[in-house]
Amino acid sequence: LAYLVVSAALRNVDPALEEASRTCGAGTLRTLVKVTLPSVRGAIATASLLTLMVVFGSFAVPVVIGSPANINVLGTLIYQWAFASQPPRVGDTIVLGLFILVVVQVAVVIEYGIRRRGRYATIEGQARSIQTTRLGAWRWPVRAFLLLYLVLVTVLPMSALLLVSLQPYWSSRINWSTLSLQNYEALFKSGSQIVKAFEASLVLGAVCATVLILGAGLVDFYTARHGGVRGRFLSFIM
């Protein structure tokens, strides 16, 4: 999510601004800090907000890998208090949920303020050409860092989930002789429950996406046509 949001904003940065900075004697790093990053600070704030919401909502990977090792995040802690505790700690669960809601709402307000301060317009009369910045000696260190990031964020978690799914029971020590596809066979043999779950997820996802897109489109249309305090408030809520 962060990559999609920030990369789209970087593609829309006017290269003329960076060229003007370099013409005035600024180097690549100074241009990045003084011109490029301030131009996309709204997108960076939005990506940070989305990442925060995804982190707060993460459940599947932490509950499979972290909970057996007594490593909990907010999502797994709410689940344990609500369903695994005897008696259920309903009050604590509600308080923790409200805390998450308050934190996210404060982050939304901060992100909205950053985007408002970062508004600008560029007027030009000819097509733009994106200039490529050569990394030079930093090319291989940057590539190594990106590969390391990919391994830590994607490869290792997916590999851990795959190994856990092949085990007959969860264990922190991998016994390679016990790995099999029995869990997959048992899961798909049940048939009806899996099909119903997939159908419910697909229908719910399609309906929610359609309703939200239509609602956002109507709000954007109203804001563009009328503006004012009500339009800005609706745009902020969406």
mmCIF file of C-alpha atoms in Angstrom:
data_model
loop_
_atom_site.group_PDB
_atom_site.id
_atom_site.type_symbol
_atom_site.label_atom_id
_atom_site.label_comp_id
_atom_site.label_asym_id
_atom_site.label_seq_id
_atom_site.Cartn_x
_atom_site.Cartn_y
_atom_site.Cartn_z
ATOM 1 C CA LEU A 1 0.000 0.000 0.000
ATOM 2 C CA ALA A 2 2.745 2.427 0.917
ATOM 3 C CA TYR A 3 4.594 1.736 -2.327
ATOM 4 C CA LEU A 4 1.508 2.227 -4.497
ATOM 5 C CA VAL A 5 0.556 5.537 -2.871
ATOM 6 C CA VAL A 6 4.028 7.085 -2.728
ATOM 7 C CA SER A 7 5.189 5.841 -6.140
ATOM 8 C CA ALA A 8 2.104 7.340 -7.810
ATOM 9 C CA ALA A 9 2.828 10.684 -6.155
ATOM 10 C CA LEU A 10 6.495 10.554 -7.195
ATOM 11 C CA ARG A 11 5.510 9.972 -10.817
ATOM 12 C CA ASN A 12 3.385 13.128 -10.705
ATOM 13 C CA VAL A 13 6.129 15.379 -9.321
ATOM 14 C CA ASP A 14 7.029 18.079 -11.822
ATOM 15 C CA PRO A 15 10.617 17.399 -13.024
ATOM 16 C CA ALA A 16 10.985 21.132 -13.686
ATOM 17 C CA LEU A 17 11.140 21.740 -9.939
ATOM 18 C CA GLU A 18 14.014 19.285 -9.528
ATOM 19 C CA GLU A 19 15.790 20.665 -12.585
ATOM 20 C CA ALA A 20 15.488 24.191 -11.184
ATOM 21 C CA SER A 21 16.990 22.997 -7.897
ATOM 22 C CA ARG A 22 19.951 21.378 -9.623
ATOM 23 C CA THR A 23 20.407 24.438 -11.830
ATOM 24 C CA CYS A 24 20.741 26.537 -8.682
ATOM 25 C CA GLY A 25 23.599 24.329 -7.494
ATOM 26 C CA ALA A 26 21.825 21.811 -5.253
ATOM 27 C CA GLY A 27 23.004 18.214 -5.436
ATOM 28 C CA THR A 28 20.876 15.100 -5.743
ATOM 29 C CA LEU A 29 20.513 14.556 -1.991
ATOM 30 C CA ARG A 30 19.680 18.199 -1.261
ATOM 31 C CA THR A 31 17.122 18.219 -4.091
ATOM 32 C CA LEU A 32 15.562 15.078 -2.656
ATOM 33 C CA VAL A 33 15.270 16.592 0.842
ATOM 34 C CA LYS A 34 14.260 20.128 -0.132
ATOM 35 C CA VAL A 35 12.135 19.589 -3.250
ATOM 36 C CA THR A 36 11.051 16.003 -3.936
ATOM 37 C CA LEU A 37 10.050 14.835 -0.457
ATOM 38 C CA PRO A 38 8.118 18.020 0.407
ATOM 39 C CA SER A 39 6.229 17.601 -2.880
ATOM 40 C CA VAL A 40 4.994 14.151 -1.864
ATOM 41 C CA ARG A 41 4.624 14.650 1.882
ATOM 42 C CA GLY A 42 0.858 14.328 1.576
ATOM 43 C CA ALA A 43 1.253 10.916 -0.068
ATOM 44 C CA ILE A 44 3.779 9.887 2.585
ATOM 45 C CA ALA A 45 1.306 10.867 5.311
ATOM 46 C CA THR A 46 -1.473 8.888 3.606
ATOM 47 C CA ALA A 47 0.764 5.839 3.199
ATOM 48 C CA SER A 48 1.770 6.073 6.870
ATOM 49 C CA LEU A 49 -1.894 6.202 7.902
ATOM 50 C CA LEU A 50 -2.764 3.180 5.762
ATOM 51 C CA THR A 51 0.197 1.260 7.176
ATOM 52 C CA LEU A 52 -0.865 2.107 10.724
ATOM 53 C CA MET A 53 -4.395 0.857 10.052
ATOM 54 C CA VAL A 54 -3.098 -2.357 8.480
ATOM 55 C CA VAL A 55 -0.806 -2.969 11.466
ATOM 56 C CA PHE A 56 -3.644 -2.469 13.933
ATOM 57 C CA GLY A 57 -5.847 -4.805 11.899
ATOM 58 C CA SER A 58 -3.263 -7.551 11.391
ATOM 59 C CA PHE A 59 -4.468 -10.866 12.803
ATOM 60 C CA ALA A 60 -3.871 -13.972 10.677
ATOM 61 C CA VAL A 61 -0.065 -14.097 10.712
ATOM 62 C CA PRO A 62 0.352 -12.962 14.357
ATOM 63 C CA VAL A 63 -2.220 -15.451 15.676
ATOM 64 C CA VAL A 64 -0.636 -18.379 13.803
ATOM 65 C CA ILE A 65 3.012 -17.576 14.464
ATOM 66 C CA GLY A 66 3.098 -15.210 17.436
ATOM 67 C CA SER A 67 0.395 -16.414 19.829
ATOM 68 C CA PRO A 68 1.865 -19.909 20.462
ATOM 69 C CA ALA A 69 5.123 -18.155 21.392
ATOM 70 C CA ASN A 70 3.219 -15.737 23.683
ATOM 71 C CA ILE A 71 3.946 -12.803 21.372
ATOM 72 C CA ASN A 72 0.728 -10.817 20.942
ATOM 73 C CA VAL A 73 -0.301 -7.771 18.963
ATOM 74 C CA LEU A 74 -3.439 -5.735 19.579
ATOM 75 C CA GLY A 75 -5.609 -7.835 17.253
ATOM 76 C CA THR A 76 -4.660 -11.167 18.825
ATOM 77 C CA LEU A 77 -4.947 -9.698 22.333
ATOM 78 C CA ILE A 78 -8.520 -8.549 21.648
ATOM 79 C CA TYR A 79 -9.358 -11.996 20.284
ATOM 80 C CA GLN A 80 -7.921 -13.765 23.335
ATOM 81 C CA TRP A 81 -9.696 -11.487 25.790
ATOM 82 C CA ALA A 82 -13.034 -11.805 23.984
ATOM 83 C CA PHE A 83 -13.068 -15.534 23.130
ATOM 84 C CA ALA A 84 -10.257 -17.401 24.894
ATOM 85 C CA SER A 85 -10.540 -15.952 28.406
ATOM 86 C CA GLN A 86 -12.836 -17.498 31.001
ATOM 87 C CA PRO A 87 -14.823 -15.470 31.788
ATOM 88 C CA PRO A 88 -14.502 -13.191 28.723
ATOM 89 C CA ARG A 89 -12.879 -9.854 29.507
ATOM 90 C CA VAL A 90 -15.496 -7.842 27.646
ATOM 91 C CA GLY A 91 -14.750 -4.553 29.396
ATOM 92 C CA ASP A 92 -11.018 -4.709 28.712
ATOM 93 C CA THR A 93 -11.727 -5.658 25.087
ATOM 94 C CA ILE A 94 -14.003 -2.633 24.602
ATOM 95 C CA VAL A 95 -11.462 -0.267 26.183
ATOM 96 C CA LEU A 96 -8.667 -1.596 23.956
ATOM 97 C CA GLY A 97 -10.885 -1.280 20.876
ATOM 98 C CA LEU A 98 -11.739 2.319 21.783
ATOM 99 C CA PHE A 99 -8.034 3.055 22.294
ATOM 100 C CA ILE A 100 -7.282 1.779 18.775
ATOM 101 C CA LEU A 101 -10.163 3.852 17.396
ATOM 102 C CA VAL A 102 -8.886 7.018 19.093
ATOM 103 C CA VAL A 103 -5.318 6.471 17.864
ATOM 104 C CA VAL A 104 -6.501 5.924 14.275
ATOM 105 C CA GLN A 105 -8.765 8.998 14.375
ATOM 106 C CA VAL A 106 -5.933 11.169 15.693
ATOM 107 C CA ALA A 107 -3.723 9.837 12.889
ATOM 108 C CA VAL A 108 -6.474 10.679 10.362
ATOM 109 C CA VAL A 109 -6.628 14.271 11.643
ATOM 110 C CA ILE A 110 -2.833 14.616 11.459
ATOM 111 C CA GLU A 111 -2.767 13.162 7.935
ATOM 112 C CA TYR A 112 -5.538 15.540 6.847
ATOM 113 C CA GLY A 113 -3.599 18.530 8.214
ATOM 114 C CA ILE A 114 -0.420 17.464 6.419
ATOM 115 C CA ARG A 115 -2.267 17.066 3.120
ATOM 116 C CA ARG A 116 -3.881 20.496 3.474
ATOM 117 C CA ARG A 117 -0.513 22.191 4.059
ATOM 118 C CA GLY A 118 0.987 20.346 1.076
ATOM 119 C CA ARG A 119 -1.474 21.518 -1.575
ATOM 120 C CA TYR A 120 0.029 23.209 -4.615
ATOM 121 C CA ALA A 121 -0.531 23.463 -8.330
ATOM 122 C CA THR A 122 1.850 23.399 -11.253
ATOM 123 C CA ILE A 123 0.933 25.157 -14.491
ATOM 124 C CA GLU A 124 2.780 24.096 -17.614
ATOM 125 C CA GLY A 125 2.232 24.085 -21.334
ATOM 126 C CA GLN A 126 4.233 21.142 -22.594
ATOM 127 C CA ALA A 127 4.712 17.486 -21.839
ATOM 128 C CA ARG A 128 7.024 16.513 -19.021
ATOM 129 C CA SER A 129 9.921 14.113 -19.253
ATOM 130 C CA ILE A 130 10.889 12.142 -16.165
ATOM 131 C CA GLN A 131 14.602 12.300 -15.492
ATOM 132 C CA THR A 132 16.330 9.185 -14.164
ATOM 133 C CA THR A 133 18.687 9.648 -11.216
ATOM 134 C CA ARG A 134 21.719 7.378 -11.427
ATOM 135 C CA LEU A 135 22.794 5.917 -8.102
ATOM 136 C CA GLY A 136 26.350 5.251 -9.182
ATOM 137 C CA ALA A 137 28.322 3.468 -6.462
ATOM 138 C CA TRP A 138 25.189 3.228 -4.303
ATOM 139 C CA ARG A 139 23.402 1.019 -6.838
ATOM 140 C CA TRP A 140 24.419 -2.348 -5.374
ATOM 141 C CA PRO A 141 23.976 -1.370 -1.678
ATOM 142 C CA VAL A 142 20.470 -0.114 -2.489
ATOM 143 C CA ARG A 143 19.644 -3.309 -4.369
ATOM 144 C CA ALA A 144 20.941 -5.403 -1.467
ATOM 145 C CA PHE A 145 18.819 -3.407 0.970
ATOM 146 C CA LEU A 146 15.703 -3.837 -1.164
ATOM 147 C CA LEU A 147 16.273 -7.594 -1.457
ATOM 148 C CA LEU A 148 16.800 -7.842 2.307
ATOM 149 C CA TYR A 149 13.594 -5.893 2.893
ATOM 150 C CA LEU A 150 11.703 -8.189 0.532
ATOM 151 C CA VAL A 151 13.003 -11.279 2.322
ATOM 152 C CA LEU A 152 12.143 -9.961 5.799
ATOM 153 C CA VAL A 153 8.693 -8.652 4.911
ATOM 154 C CA THR A 154 7.451 -11.273 2.439
ATOM 155 C CA VAL A 155 9.582 -14.397 2.088
ATOM 156 C CA LEU A 156 10.155 -15.212 5.771
ATOM 157 C CA PRO A 157 6.514 -14.760 6.945
ATOM 158 C CA MET A 158 5.141 -16.738 3.990
ATOM 159 C CA SER A 159 7.715 -19.491 4.525
ATOM 160 C CA ALA A 160 6.795 -19.682 8.210
ATOM 161 C CA LEU A 161 3.078 -19.953 7.368
ATOM 162 C CA LEU A 162 3.806 -22.663 4.799
ATOM 163 C CA LEU A 163 5.837 -24.724 7.277
ATOM 164 C CA VAL A 164 3.165 -24.375 9.977
ATOM 165 C CA SER A 165 0.469 -25.466 7.515
ATOM 166 C CA LEU A 166 2.441 -28.623 6.674
ATOM 167 C CA GLN A 167 2.862 -29.658 10.311
ATOM 168 C CA PRO A 168 0.371 -32.070 11.925
ATOM 169 C CA TYR A 169 0.436 -29.838 15.038
ATOM 170 C CA TRP A 170 2.106 -26.557 15.890
ATOM 171 C CA SER A 171 5.625 -26.754 17.219
ATOM 172 C CA SER A 172 8.477 -24.283 17.394
ATOM 173 C CA ARG A 173 10.857 -27.029 16.234
ATOM 174 C CA ILE A 174 10.451 -28.228 12.671
ATOM 175 C CA ASN A 175 10.433 -31.997 12.244
ATOM 176 C CA TRP A 176 10.921 -32.376 8.519
ATOM 177 C CA SER A 177 9.836 -36.032 8.546
ATOM 178 C CA THR A 178 6.328 -35.130 9.757
ATOM 179 C CA LEU A 179 5.572 -32.513 7.093
ATOM 180 C CA SER A 180 2.684 -33.505 4.842
ATOM 181 C CA LEU A 181 -0.399 -32.241 3.015
ATOM 182 C CA GLN A 182 -2.851 -33.801 5.474
ATOM 183 C CA ASN A 183 -4.094 -30.418 6.669
ATOM 184 C CA TYR A 184 -4.938 -29.361 3.120
ATOM 185 C CA GLU A 185 -6.682 -32.665 2.411
ATOM 186 C CA ALA A 186 -8.764 -32.431 5.589
ATOM 187 C CA LEU A 187 -9.642 -28.819 4.878
ATOM 188 C CA PHE A 188 -10.882 -29.299 1.344
ATOM 189 C CA LYS A 189 -12.632 -32.575 2.116
ATOM 190 C CA SER A 190 -15.143 -30.639 4.216
ATOM 191 C CA GLY A 191 -16.237 -29.015 0.956
ATOM 192 C CA SER A 192 -19.413 -27.154 1.825
ATOM 193 C CA GLN A 193 -17.974 -24.989 4.599
ATOM 194 C CA ILE A 194 -15.021 -23.906 2.487
ATOM 195 C CA VAL A 195 -17.224 -23.117 -0.518
ATOM 196 C CA LYS A 196 -19.672 -21.149 1.622
ATOM 197 C CA ALA A 197 -16.840 -19.207 3.237
ATOM 198 C CA PHE A 198 -15.344 -18.289 -0.149
ATOM 199 C CA GLU A 199 -18.735 -17.296 -1.523
ATOM 200 C CA ALA A 200 -19.524 -15.158 1.518
ATOM 201 C CA SER A 201 -16.137 -13.429 1.337
ATOM 202 C CA LEU A 202 -16.448 -12.728 -2.384
ATOM 203 C CA VAL A 203 -19.995 -11.391 -2.093
ATOM 204 C CA LEU A 204 -19.165 -9.253 0.934
ATOM 205 C CA GLY A 205 -16.043 -7.864 -0.724
ATOM 206 C CA ALA A 206 -17.853 -7.040 -3.971
ATOM 207 C CA VAL A 207 -20.816 -5.397 -2.216
ATOM 208 C CA CYS A 208 -18.663 -3.340 0.161
ATOM 209 C CA ALA A 209 -16.328 -2.211 -2.614
ATOM 210 C CA THR A 210 -19.251 -1.194 -4.847
ATOM 211 C CA VAL A 211 -21.086 0.718 -2.109
ATOM 212 C CA LEU A 212 -17.946 2.515 -0.932
ATOM 213 C CA ILE A 213 -16.867 3.485 -4.442
ATOM 214 C CA LEU A 214 -20.318 4.834 -5.240
ATOM 215 C CA GLY A 215 -20.424 6.737 -1.954
ATOM 216 C CA ALA A 216 -16.946 8.195 -2.469
ATOM 217 C CA GLY A 217 -17.852 9.184 -6.042
ATOM 218 C CA LEU A 218 -20.982 11.016 -4.881
ATOM 219 C CA VAL A 219 -19.045 12.830 -2.157
ATOM 220 C CA ASP A 220 -16.313 13.861 -4.614
ATOM 221 C CA PHE A 221 -18.941 15.067 -7.089
ATOM 222 C CA TYR A 222 -20.697 17.089 -4.394
ATOM 223 C CA THR A 223 -17.403 18.554 -3.159
ATOM 224 C CA ALA A 224 -16.330 19.539 -6.679
ATOM 225 C CA ARG A 225 -19.668 21.167 -7.480
ATOM 226 C CA HIS A 226 -20.463 22.889 -4.194
ATOM 227 C CA GLY A 227 -17.326 22.908 -2.031
ATOM 228 C CA GLY A 228 -17.699 24.925 1.149
ATOM 229 C CA VAL A 229 -17.553 23.653 4.709
ATOM 230 C CA ARG A 230 -20.000 20.800 4.141
ATOM 231 C CA GLY A 231 -18.109 19.527 1.111
ATOM 232 C CA ARG A 232 -14.765 19.645 2.901
ATOM 233 C CA PHE A 233 -16.271 17.889 5.934
ATOM 234 C CA LEU A 234 -17.703 15.071 3.790
ATOM 235 C CA SER A 235 -14.400 14.723 1.927
ATOM 236 C CA PHE A 236 -12.540 14.556 5.267
ATOM 237 C CA ILE A 237 -14.879 11.845 6.593
ATOM 238 C CA MET A 238 -14.460 9.713 3.446
#
